[in-house]
Amino acid sequence: MRRALAIDEASYGPDHPDVAIDLNNLAQLLQATDRLARRSADAPGAAIDEASYGPDHPMVAIRLNNLAQLLQATDRLARPSR
């Protein structure tokens, strides 16, 4: 996954939608293999897709949903204040 990300970033640039896909896939791989500590809790794929497609595009929603799952799996979701 890291190699695919590097190739796509070099080929298309860091803001290309294919790079967003690679970032998403890498995050999911790290989550599936219990290596979440190596993945920062940000959403670069969502930012790339939002810039490419607009804020209301389904790909942005998918990336944000995946981020929420990652944050939930690592117990980093913000707790509502009471």
PDB file of N, CA and C in Angstrom:
ATOM      1  N   MET A   1       0.819  -1.193   0.000  1.00  0.00           N
ATOM      2  CA  MET A   1       0.000   0.000   0.000  1.00  0.00           C
ATOM      3  C   MET A   1       0.867   1.262   0.000  1.00  0.00           C
ATOM      4  N   ARG A   2       1.938   1.223   0.787  1.00  0.00           N
ATOM      5  CA  ARG A   2       2.810   2.402   0.841  1.00  0.00           C
ATOM      6  C   ARG A   2       3.497   2.625  -0.509  1.00  0.00           C
ATOM      7  N   ARG A   3       3.859   1.547  -1.161  1.00  0.00           N
ATOM      8  CA  ARG A   3       4.498   1.678  -2.475  1.00  0.00           C
ATOM      9  C   ARG A   3       3.507   2.232  -3.505  1.00  0.00           C
ATOM     10  N   ALA A   4       2.291   1.734  -3.478  1.00  0.00           N
ATOM     11  CA  ALA A   4       1.262   2.249  -4.392  1.00  0.00           C
ATOM     12  C   ALA A   4       1.022   3.735  -4.143  1.00  0.00           C
ATOM     13  N   LEU A   5       0.978   4.116  -2.876  1.00  0.00           N
ATOM     14  CA  LEU A   5       0.807   5.524  -2.534  1.00  0.00           C
ATOM     15  C   LEU A   5       1.961   6.358  -3.090  1.00  0.00           C
ATOM     16  N   ALA A   6       3.182   5.899  -2.900  1.00  0.00           N
ATOM     17  CA  ALA A   6       4.347   6.643  -3.390  1.00  0.00           C
ATOM     18  C   ALA A   6       4.336   6.772  -4.910  1.00  0.00           C
ATOM     19  N   ILE A   7       3.971   5.697  -5.589  1.00  0.00           N
ATOM     20  CA  ILE A   7       3.921   5.723  -7.058  1.00  0.00           C
ATOM     21  C   ILE A   7       2.855   6.709  -7.532  1.00  0.00           C
ATOM     22  N   ASP A   8       1.661   6.642  -6.947  1.00  0.00           N
ATOM     23  CA  ASP A   8       0.590   7.545  -7.375  1.00  0.00           C
ATOM     24  C   ASP A   8       0.901   9.003  -7.036  1.00  0.00           C
ATOM     25  N   GLU A   9       1.504   9.247  -5.877  1.00  0.00           N
ATOM     26  CA  GLU A   9       1.881  10.622  -5.545  1.00  0.00           C
ATOM     27  C   GLU A   9       2.913  11.163  -6.535  1.00  0.00           C
ATOM     28  N   ALA A  10       3.882  10.323  -6.905  1.00  0.00           N
ATOM     29  CA  ALA A  10       4.899  10.757  -7.865  1.00  0.00           C
ATOM     30  C   ALA A  10       4.306  10.939  -9.257  1.00  0.00           C
ATOM     31  N   SER A  11       3.357  10.090  -9.620  1.00  0.00           N
ATOM     32  CA  SER A  11       2.771  10.144 -10.956  1.00  0.00           C
ATOM     33  C   SER A  11       1.744  11.249 -11.124  1.00  0.00           C
ATOM     34  N   TYR A  12       0.875  11.399 -10.124  1.00  0.00           N
ATOM     35  CA  TYR A  12      -0.259  12.304 -10.252  1.00  0.00           C
ATOM     36  C   TYR A  12      -0.160  13.571  -9.398  1.00  0.00           C
ATOM     37  N   GLY A  13       0.705  13.565  -8.412  1.00  0.00           N
ATOM     38  CA  GLY A  13       0.773  14.657  -7.455  1.00  0.00           C
ATOM     39  C   GLY A  13      -0.010  14.311  -6.205  1.00  0.00           C
ATOM     40  N   PRO A  14       0.254  15.013  -5.102  1.00  0.00           N
ATOM     41  CA  PRO A  14      -0.343  14.652  -3.814  1.00  0.00           C
ATOM     42  C   PRO A  14      -1.828  14.956  -3.673  1.00  0.00           C
ATOM     43  N   ASP A  15      -2.397  15.710  -4.595  1.00  0.00           N
ATOM     44  CA  ASP A  15      -3.800  16.102  -4.466  1.00  0.00           C
ATOM     45  C   ASP A  15      -4.732  15.393  -5.441  1.00  0.00           C
ATOM     46  N   HIS A  16      -4.270  14.316  -6.027  1.00  0.00           N
ATOM     47  CA  HIS A  16      -5.072  13.576  -7.012  1.00  0.00           C
ATOM     48  C   HIS A  16      -6.026  12.608  -6.302  1.00  0.00           C
ATOM     49  N   PRO A  17      -7.232  12.405  -6.831  1.00  0.00           N
ATOM     50  CA  PRO A  17      -8.174  11.464  -6.222  1.00  0.00           C
ATOM     51  C   PRO A  17      -7.632  10.042  -6.063  1.00  0.00           C
ATOM     52  N   ASP A  18      -6.752   9.581  -6.949  1.00  0.00           N
ATOM     53  CA  ASP A  18      -6.168   8.246  -6.779  1.00  0.00           C
ATOM     54  C   ASP A  18      -5.301   8.178  -5.527  1.00  0.00           C
ATOM     55  N   VAL A  19      -4.681   9.286  -5.170  1.00  0.00           N
ATOM     56  CA  VAL A  19      -3.893   9.340  -3.935  1.00  0.00           C
ATOM     57  C   VAL A  19      -4.830   9.231  -2.733  1.00  0.00           C
ATOM     58  N   ALA A  20      -5.997   9.853  -2.817  1.00  0.00           N
ATOM     59  CA  ALA A  20      -6.989   9.738  -1.743  1.00  0.00           C
ATOM     60  C   ALA A  20      -7.393   8.280  -1.548  1.00  0.00           C
ATOM     61  N   ILE A  21      -7.569   7.565  -2.633  1.00  0.00           N
ATOM     62  CA  ILE A  21      -7.916   6.143  -2.549  1.00  0.00           C
ATOM     63  C   ILE A  21      -6.793   5.376  -1.857  1.00  0.00           C
ATOM     64  N   ASP A  22      -5.541   5.654  -2.246  1.00  0.00           N
ATOM     65  CA  ASP A  22      -4.400   4.970  -1.630  1.00  0.00           C
ATOM     66  C   ASP A  22      -4.306   5.264  -0.136  1.00  0.00           C
ATOM     67  N   LEU A  23      -4.520   6.518   0.255  1.00  0.00           N
ATOM     68  CA  LEU A  23      -4.485   6.878   1.673  1.00  0.00           C
ATOM     69  C   LEU A  23      -5.568   6.141   2.447  1.00  0.00           C
ATOM     70  N   ASN A  24      -6.748   6.081   1.876  1.00  0.00           N
ATOM     71  CA  ASN A  24      -7.856   5.369   2.505  1.00  0.00           C
ATOM     72  C   ASN A  24      -7.537   3.886   2.651  1.00  0.00           C
ATOM     73  N   ASN A  25      -7.014   3.286   1.594  1.00  0.00           N
ATOM     74  CA  ASN A  25      -6.687   1.868   1.639  1.00  0.00           C
ATOM     75  C   ASN A  25      -5.598   1.567   2.662  1.00  0.00           C
ATOM     76  N   LEU A  26      -4.606   2.439   2.760  1.00  0.00           N
ATOM     77  CA  LEU A  26      -3.546   2.254   3.738  1.00  0.00           C
ATOM     78  C   LEU A  26      -4.103   2.326   5.154  1.00  0.00           C
ATOM     79  N   ALA A  27      -4.963   3.287   5.417  1.00  0.00           N
ATOM     80  CA  ALA A  27      -5.562   3.407   6.744  1.00  0.00           C
ATOM     81  C   ALA A  27      -6.380   2.172   7.090  1.00  0.00           C
ATOM     82  N   GLN A  28      -7.129   1.667   6.128  1.00  0.00           N
ATOM     83  CA  GLN A  28      -7.929   0.468   6.385  1.00  0.00           C
ATOM     84  C   GLN A  28      -7.045  -0.753   6.618  1.00  0.00           C
ATOM     85  N   LEU A  29      -5.949  -0.856   5.885  1.00  0.00           N
ATOM     86  CA  LEU A  29      -5.015  -1.962   6.094  1.00  0.00           C
ATOM     87  C   LEU A  29      -4.414  -1.901   7.490  1.00  0.00           C
ATOM     88  N   LEU A  30      -3.978  -0.721   7.901  1.00  0.00           N
ATOM     89  CA  LEU A  30      -3.391  -0.578   9.229  1.00  0.00           C
ATOM     90  C   LEU A  30      -4.417  -0.879  10.311  1.00  0.00           C
ATOM     91  N   GLN A  31      -5.661  -0.469  10.094  1.00  0.00           N
ATOM     92  CA  GLN A  31      -6.710  -0.782  11.062  1.00  0.00           C
ATOM     93  C   GLN A  31      -6.951  -2.290  11.121  1.00  0.00           C
ATOM     94  N   ALA A  32      -7.011  -2.940   9.987  1.00  0.00           N
ATOM     95  CA  ALA A  32      -7.289  -4.377   9.933  1.00  0.00           C
ATOM     96  C   ALA A  32      -6.166  -5.210  10.535  1.00  0.00           C
ATOM     97  N   THR A  33      -4.966  -4.681  10.536  1.00  0.00           N
ATOM     98  CA  THR A  33      -3.814  -5.424  11.062  1.00  0.00           C
ATOM     99  C   THR A  33      -3.343  -4.884  12.407  1.00  0.00           C
ATOM    100  N   ASP A  34      -4.207  -4.152  13.094  1.00  0.00           N
ATOM    101  CA  ASP A  34      -3.926  -3.626  14.427  1.00  0.00           C
ATOM    102  C   ASP A  34      -2.651  -2.793  14.490  1.00  0.00           C
ATOM    103  N   ARG A  35      -2.416  -1.990  13.487  1.00  0.00           N
ATOM    104  CA  ARG A  35      -1.257  -1.098  13.475  1.00  0.00           C
ATOM    105  C   ARG A  35      -1.707   0.355  13.352  1.00  0.00           C
ATOM    106  N   LEU A  36      -2.781   0.673  14.049  1.00  0.00           N
ATOM    107  CA  LEU A  36      -3.357   2.008  13.952  1.00  0.00           C
ATOM    108  C   LEU A  36      -2.455   3.099  14.506  1.00  0.00           C
ATOM    109  N   ALA A  37      -1.573   2.757  15.433  1.00  0.00           N
ATOM    110  CA  ALA A  37      -0.702   3.778  16.020  1.00  0.00           C
ATOM    111  C   ALA A  37       0.182   4.423  14.968  1.00  0.00           C
ATOM    112  N   ARG A  38       0.428   3.731  13.881  1.00  0.00           N
ATOM    113  CA  ARG A  38       1.264   4.267  12.817  1.00  0.00           C
ATOM    114  C   ARG A  38       0.509   5.208  11.893  1.00  0.00           C
ATOM    115  N   ARG A  39      -0.791   5.282  12.037  1.00  0.00           N
ATOM    116  CA  ARG A  39      -1.615   6.107  11.157  1.00  0.00           C
ATOM    117  C   ARG A  39      -2.146   7.285  11.938  1.00  0.00           C
ATOM    118  N   SER A  40      -1.871   8.474  11.482  1.00  0.00           N
ATOM    119  CA  SER A  40      -2.388   9.646  12.174  1.00  0.00           C
ATOM    120  C   SER A  40      -3.894   9.736  11.964  1.00  0.00           C
ATOM    121  N   ALA A  41      -4.532  10.391  12.877  1.00  0.00           N
ATOM    122  CA  ALA A  41      -5.989  10.523  12.809  1.00  0.00           C
ATOM    123  C   ALA A  41      -6.362  11.793  12.061  1.00  0.00           C
ATOM    124  N   ASP A  42      -6.127  11.782  10.791  1.00  0.00           N
ATOM    125  CA  ASP A  42      -6.554  12.893   9.959  1.00  0.00           C
ATOM    126  C   ASP A  42      -7.295  12.306   8.763  1.00  0.00           C
ATOM    127  N   ALA A  43      -7.747  13.152   7.896  1.00  0.00           N
ATOM    128  CA  ALA A  43      -8.501  12.683   6.744  1.00  0.00           C
ATOM    129  C   ALA A  43      -7.962  13.314   5.471  1.00  0.00           C
ATOM    130  N   PRO A  44      -6.699  13.030   5.115  1.00  0.00           N
ATOM    131  CA  PRO A  44      -6.177  13.646   3.889  1.00  0.00           C
ATOM    132  C   PRO A  44      -6.959  13.215   2.658  1.00  0.00           C
ATOM    133  N   GLY A  45      -7.433  11.979   2.654  1.00  0.00           N
ATOM    134  CA  GLY A  45      -8.235  11.526   1.522  1.00  0.00           C
ATOM    135  C   GLY A  45      -9.509  12.335   1.373  1.00  0.00           C
ATOM    136  N   ALA A  46     -10.141  12.667   2.491  1.00  0.00           N
ATOM    137  CA  ALA A  46     -11.360  13.477   2.447  1.00  0.00           C
ATOM    138  C   ALA A  46     -11.059  14.879   1.930  1.00  0.00           C
ATOM    139  N   ALA A  47      -9.950  15.449   2.368  1.00  0.00           N
ATOM    140  CA  ALA A  47      -9.588  16.793   1.907  1.00  0.00           C
ATOM    141  C   ALA A  47      -9.301  16.804   0.406  1.00  0.00           C
ATOM    142  N   ILE A  48      -8.621  15.776  -0.065  1.00  0.00           N
ATOM    143  CA  ILE A  48      -8.328  15.674  -1.498  1.00  0.00           C
ATOM    144  C   ILE A  48      -9.619  15.518  -2.288  1.00  0.00           C
ATOM    145  N   ASP A  49     -10.487  14.615  -1.842  1.00  0.00           N
ATOM    146  CA  ASP A  49     -11.752  14.401  -2.550  1.00  0.00           C
ATOM    147  C   ASP A  49     -12.635  15.642  -2.501  1.00  0.00           C
ATOM    148  N   GLU A  50     -12.650  16.339  -1.358  1.00  0.00           N
ATOM    149  CA  GLU A  50     -13.461  17.548  -1.261  1.00  0.00           C
ATOM    150  C   GLU A  50     -12.967  18.614  -2.233  1.00  0.00           C
ATOM    151  N   ALA A  51     -11.644  18.747  -2.348  1.00  0.00           N
ATOM    152  CA  ALA A  51     -11.091  19.720  -3.293  1.00  0.00           C
ATOM    153  C   ALA A  51     -11.351  19.298  -4.740  1.00  0.00           C
ATOM    154  N   SER A  52     -11.354  17.996  -4.993  1.00  0.00           N
ATOM    155  CA  SER A  52     -11.545  17.492  -6.353  1.00  0.00           C
ATOM    156  C   SER A  52     -13.008  17.462  -6.783  1.00  0.00           C
ATOM    157  N   TYR A  53     -13.885  17.058  -5.876  1.00  0.00           N
ATOM    158  CA  TYR A  53     -15.277  16.813  -6.245  1.00  0.00           C
ATOM    159  C   TYR A  53     -16.280  17.769  -5.607  1.00  0.00           C
ATOM    160  N   GLY A  54     -15.885  18.463  -4.555  1.00  0.00           N
ATOM    161  CA  GLY A  54     -16.803  19.320  -3.814  1.00  0.00           C
ATOM    162  C   GLY A  54     -17.192  18.682  -2.496  1.00  0.00           C
ATOM    163  N   PRO A  55     -17.665  19.495  -1.549  1.00  0.00           N
ATOM    164  CA  PRO A  55     -17.909  19.000  -0.191  1.00  0.00           C
ATOM    165  C   PRO A  55     -19.076  18.035  -0.050  1.00  0.00           C
ATOM    166  N   ASP A  56     -19.960  17.974  -1.019  1.00  0.00           N
ATOM    167  CA  ASP A  56     -21.144  17.119  -0.900  1.00  0.00           C
ATOM    168  C   ASP A  56     -21.056  15.845  -1.723  1.00  0.00           C
ATOM    169  N   HIS A  57     -19.878  15.531  -2.207  1.00  0.00           N
ATOM    170  CA  HIS A  57     -19.711  14.334  -3.035  1.00  0.00           C
ATOM    171  C   HIS A  57     -19.696  13.077  -2.164  1.00  0.00           C
ATOM    172  N   PRO A  58     -20.251  11.966  -2.661  1.00  0.00           N
ATOM    173  CA  PRO A  58     -20.271  10.724  -1.891  1.00  0.00           C
ATOM    174  C   PRO A  58     -18.881  10.225  -1.470  1.00  0.00           C
ATOM    175  N   MET A  59     -17.847  10.486  -2.266  1.00  0.00           N
ATOM    176  CA  MET A  59     -16.503  10.025  -1.878  1.00  0.00           C
ATOM    177  C   MET A  59     -16.027  10.732  -0.610  1.00  0.00           C
ATOM    178  N   VAL A  60     -16.407  11.986  -0.435  1.00  0.00           N
ATOM    179  CA  VAL A  60     -16.044  12.717   0.781  1.00  0.00           C
ATOM    180  C   VAL A  60     -16.727  12.048   1.977  1.00  0.00           C
ATOM    181  N   ALA A  61     -17.977  11.701   1.818  1.00  0.00           N
ATOM    182  CA  ALA A  61     -18.714  11.035   2.895  1.00  0.00           C
ATOM    183  C   ALA A  61     -18.073   9.697   3.251  1.00  0.00           C
ATOM    184  N   ILE A  62     -17.646   8.942   2.250  1.00  0.00           N
ATOM    185  CA  ILE A  62     -16.996   7.655   2.497  1.00  0.00           C
ATOM    186  C   ILE A  62     -15.712   7.849   3.288  1.00  0.00           C
ATOM    187  N   ARG A  63     -14.896   8.819   2.888  1.00  0.00           N
ATOM    188  CA  ARG A  63     -13.628   9.065   3.590  1.00  0.00           C
ATOM    189  C   ARG A  63     -13.871   9.491   5.038  1.00  0.00           C
ATOM    190  N   LEU A  64     -14.855  10.376   5.244  1.00  0.00           N
ATOM    191  CA  LEU A  64     -15.149  10.826   6.600  1.00  0.00           C
ATOM    192  C   LEU A  64     -15.698   9.689   7.452  1.00  0.00           C
ATOM    193  N   ASN A  65     -16.498   8.835   6.862  1.00  0.00           N
ATOM    194  CA  ASN A  65     -17.005   7.670   7.573  1.00  0.00           C
ATOM    195  C   ASN A  65     -15.855   6.744   7.979  1.00  0.00           C
ATOM    196  N   ASN A  66     -14.921   6.517   7.068  1.00  0.00           N
ATOM    197  CA  ASN A  66     -13.774   5.671   7.385  1.00  0.00           C
ATOM    198  C   ASN A  66     -12.938   6.281   8.505  1.00  0.00           C
ATOM    199  N   LEU A  67     -12.794   7.606   8.494  1.00  0.00           N
ATOM    200  CA  LEU A  67     -12.069   8.279   9.576  1.00  0.00           C
ATOM    201  C   LEU A  67     -12.783   8.069  10.906  1.00  0.00           C
ATOM    202  N   ALA A  68     -14.091   8.202  10.903  1.00  0.00           N
ATOM    203  CA  ALA A  68     -14.857   7.998  12.134  1.00  0.00           C
ATOM    204  C   ALA A  68     -14.677   6.576  12.659  1.00  0.00           C
ATOM    205  N   GLN A  69     -14.660   5.601  11.778  1.00  0.00           N
ATOM    206  CA  GLN A  69     -14.442   4.217  12.199  1.00  0.00           C
ATOM    207  C   GLN A  69     -13.057   4.046  12.800  1.00  0.00           C
ATOM    208  N   LEU A  70     -12.048   4.682  12.202  1.00  0.00           N
ATOM    209  CA  LEU A  70     -10.695   4.608  12.723  1.00  0.00           C
ATOM    210  C   LEU A  70     -10.624   5.251  14.110  1.00  0.00           C
ATOM    211  N   LEU A  71     -11.236   6.408  14.265  1.00  0.00           N
ATOM    212  CA  LEU A  71     -11.236   7.074  15.563  1.00  0.00           C
ATOM    213  C   LEU A  71     -11.979   6.260  16.609  1.00  0.00           C
ATOM    214  N   GLN A  72     -13.074   5.648  16.214  1.00  0.00           N
ATOM    215  CA  GLN A  72     -13.822   4.807  17.145  1.00  0.00           C
ATOM    216  C   GLN A  72     -12.993   3.595  17.552  1.00  0.00           C
ATOM    217  N   ALA A  73     -12.330   2.971  16.608  1.00  0.00           N
ATOM    218  CA  ALA A  73     -11.520   1.780  16.895  1.00  0.00           C
ATOM    219  C   ALA A  73     -10.348   2.083  17.820  1.00  0.00           C
ATOM    220  N   THR A  74      -9.888   3.318  17.808  1.00  0.00           N
ATOM    221  CA  THR A  74      -8.751   3.710  18.659  1.00  0.00           C
ATOM    222  C   THR A  74      -9.202   4.535  19.853  1.00  0.00           C
ATOM    223  N   ASP A  75     -10.502   4.554  20.120  1.00  0.00           N
ATOM    224  CA  ASP A  75     -11.086   5.264  21.244  1.00  0.00           C
ATOM    225  C   ASP A  75     -10.663   6.728  21.262  1.00  0.00           C
ATOM    226  N   ARG A  76     -10.699   7.357  20.085  1.00  0.00           N
ATOM    227  CA  ARG A  76     -10.331   8.765  19.973  1.00  0.00           C
ATOM    228  C   ARG A  76     -11.488   9.631  19.496  1.00  0.00           C
ATOM    229  N   LEU A  77     -12.697   9.136  19.601  1.00  0.00           N
ATOM    230  CA  LEU A  77     -13.856   9.964  19.269  1.00  0.00           C
ATOM    231  C   LEU A  77     -14.085  10.955  20.397  1.00  0.00           C
ATOM    232  N   ALA A  78     -14.414  12.152  20.065  1.00  0.00           N
ATOM    233  CA  ALA A  78     -14.710  13.163  21.084  1.00  0.00           C
ATOM    234  C   ALA A  78     -15.971  12.779  21.836  1.00  0.00           C
ATOM    235  N   ARG A  79     -15.898  12.851  23.107  1.00  0.00           N
ATOM    236  CA  ARG A  79     -17.054  12.555  23.945  1.00  0.00           C
ATOM    237  C   ARG A  79     -17.879  13.826  24.119  1.00  0.00           C
ATOM    238  N   PRO A  80     -19.205  13.712  24.001  1.00  0.00           N
ATOM    239  CA  PRO A  80     -20.025  14.906  24.231  1.00  0.00           C
ATOM    240  C   PRO A  80     -19.916  15.341  25.682  1.00  0.00           C
ATOM    241  N   SER A  81     -19.857  16.638  25.912  1.00  0.00           N
ATOM    242  CA  SER A  81     -19.801  17.137  27.282  1.00  0.00           C
ATOM    243  C   SER A  81     -21.194  17.114  27.880  1.00  0.00           C
ATOM    244  N   ARG A  82     -21.263  16.868  29.151  1.00  0.00           N
ATOM    245  CA  ARG A  82     -22.573  16.801  29.833  1.00  0.00           C
ATOM    246  C   ARG A  82     -22.681  17.863  30.861  1.00  0.00           C
TER     247      ARG A  82
END
